[in-house]
Short mmCIF file of C-alpha atoms in Angstrom, two decimals:
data_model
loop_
_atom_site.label_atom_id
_atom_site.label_comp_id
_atom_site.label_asym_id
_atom_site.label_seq_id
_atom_site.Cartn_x
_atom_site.Cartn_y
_atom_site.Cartn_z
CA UNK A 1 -2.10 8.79 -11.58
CA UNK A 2 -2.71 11.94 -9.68
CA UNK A 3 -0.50 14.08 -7.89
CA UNK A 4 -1.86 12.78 -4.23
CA UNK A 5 -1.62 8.94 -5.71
CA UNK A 6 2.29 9.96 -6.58
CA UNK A 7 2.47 10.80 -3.00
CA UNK A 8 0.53 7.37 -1.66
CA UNK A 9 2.57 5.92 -4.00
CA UNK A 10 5.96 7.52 -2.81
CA UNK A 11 4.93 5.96 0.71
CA UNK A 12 3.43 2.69 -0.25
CA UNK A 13 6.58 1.49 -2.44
CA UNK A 14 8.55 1.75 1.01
CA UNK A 15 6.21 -0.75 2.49
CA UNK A 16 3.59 0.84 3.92
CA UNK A 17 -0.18 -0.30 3.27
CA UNK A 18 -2.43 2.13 1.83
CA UNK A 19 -4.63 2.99 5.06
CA UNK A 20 -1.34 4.00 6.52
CA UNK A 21 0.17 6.27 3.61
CA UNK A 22 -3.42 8.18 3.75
CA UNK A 23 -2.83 8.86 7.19
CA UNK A 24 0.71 10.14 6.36
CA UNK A 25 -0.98 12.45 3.88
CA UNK A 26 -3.79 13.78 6.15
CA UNK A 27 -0.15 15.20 7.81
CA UNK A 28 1.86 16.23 5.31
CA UNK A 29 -0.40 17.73 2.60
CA UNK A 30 -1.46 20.34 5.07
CA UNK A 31 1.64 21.09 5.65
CA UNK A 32 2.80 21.12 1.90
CA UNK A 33 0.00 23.56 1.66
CA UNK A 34 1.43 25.76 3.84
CA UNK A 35 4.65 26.59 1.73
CA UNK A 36 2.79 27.64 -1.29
CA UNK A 37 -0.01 30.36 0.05
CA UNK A 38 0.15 31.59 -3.73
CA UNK A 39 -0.49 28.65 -5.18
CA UNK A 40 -2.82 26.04 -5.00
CA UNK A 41 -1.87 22.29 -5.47
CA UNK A 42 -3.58 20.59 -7.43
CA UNK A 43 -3.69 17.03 -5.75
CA UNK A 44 -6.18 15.69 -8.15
CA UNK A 45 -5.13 16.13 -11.53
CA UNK A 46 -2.57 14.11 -13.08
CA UNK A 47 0.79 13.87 -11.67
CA UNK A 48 2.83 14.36 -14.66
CA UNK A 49 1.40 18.04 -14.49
CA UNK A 50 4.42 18.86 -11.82
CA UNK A 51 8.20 18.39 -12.41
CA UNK A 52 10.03 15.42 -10.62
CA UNK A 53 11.74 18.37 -8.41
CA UNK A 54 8.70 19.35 -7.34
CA UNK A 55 7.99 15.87 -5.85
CA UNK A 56 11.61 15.46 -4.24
CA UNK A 57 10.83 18.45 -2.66
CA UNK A 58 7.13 17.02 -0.88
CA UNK A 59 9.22 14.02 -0.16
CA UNK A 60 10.84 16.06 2.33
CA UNK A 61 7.19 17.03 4.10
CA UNK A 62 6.39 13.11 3.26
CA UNK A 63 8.89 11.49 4.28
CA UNK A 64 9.00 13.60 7.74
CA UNK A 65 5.08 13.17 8.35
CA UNK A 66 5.82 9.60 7.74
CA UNK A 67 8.44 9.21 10.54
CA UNK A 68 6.45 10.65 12.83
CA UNK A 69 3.51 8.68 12.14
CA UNK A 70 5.58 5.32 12.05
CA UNK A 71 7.14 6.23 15.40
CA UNK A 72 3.57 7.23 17.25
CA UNK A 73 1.31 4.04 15.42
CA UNK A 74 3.60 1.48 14.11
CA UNK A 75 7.45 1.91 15.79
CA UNK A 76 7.93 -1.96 15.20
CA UNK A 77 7.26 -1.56 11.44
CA UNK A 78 9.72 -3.64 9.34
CA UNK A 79 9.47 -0.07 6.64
CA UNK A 80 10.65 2.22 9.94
CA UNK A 81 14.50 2.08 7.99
CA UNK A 82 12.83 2.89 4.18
CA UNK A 83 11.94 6.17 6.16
CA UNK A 84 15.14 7.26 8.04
#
């Protein structure tokens, strides 16, 4: 698994389908990007590359870019709570 599948992942185990979690992650991994200007991310290469800290930390970017796309495409969504 790669580090961006971690991240689909991350979304899709809280009920989301996969169309949805990459729209989640054309928000969020820009933003990710932006904290790190030194370093790049490396969203292709396998996922066990970066520390589980490292991932609770995007969950943060994730899990905000998520709320925000749940509440502007799908606000009925039974997964709206997995988010909050």
């Amino acid at each position: 698994m790669t580090t961006r599948g971690k991240l689909r992942e991350m979304l899709t185990s809280r009920g989301m389908f996969d169309s949805q979690a990459e729209e989640v992650l054309k928000i969020a991994i820009p933003r990710i990007e932006s904290t790190t200007p030194s370093h790049r991310i490396t969203w292709d290469r396998p996922a066990n590359e970066y520390p589980k800290e490292v991932y609770n930390a995007m969950w943060l970017f994730l899990r905000t870019a998520a709320k925000e796309w749940i509440a502007e495409n799908a606000p009925d969504a039974w997964f709206r709570p997995m988010f909050d």
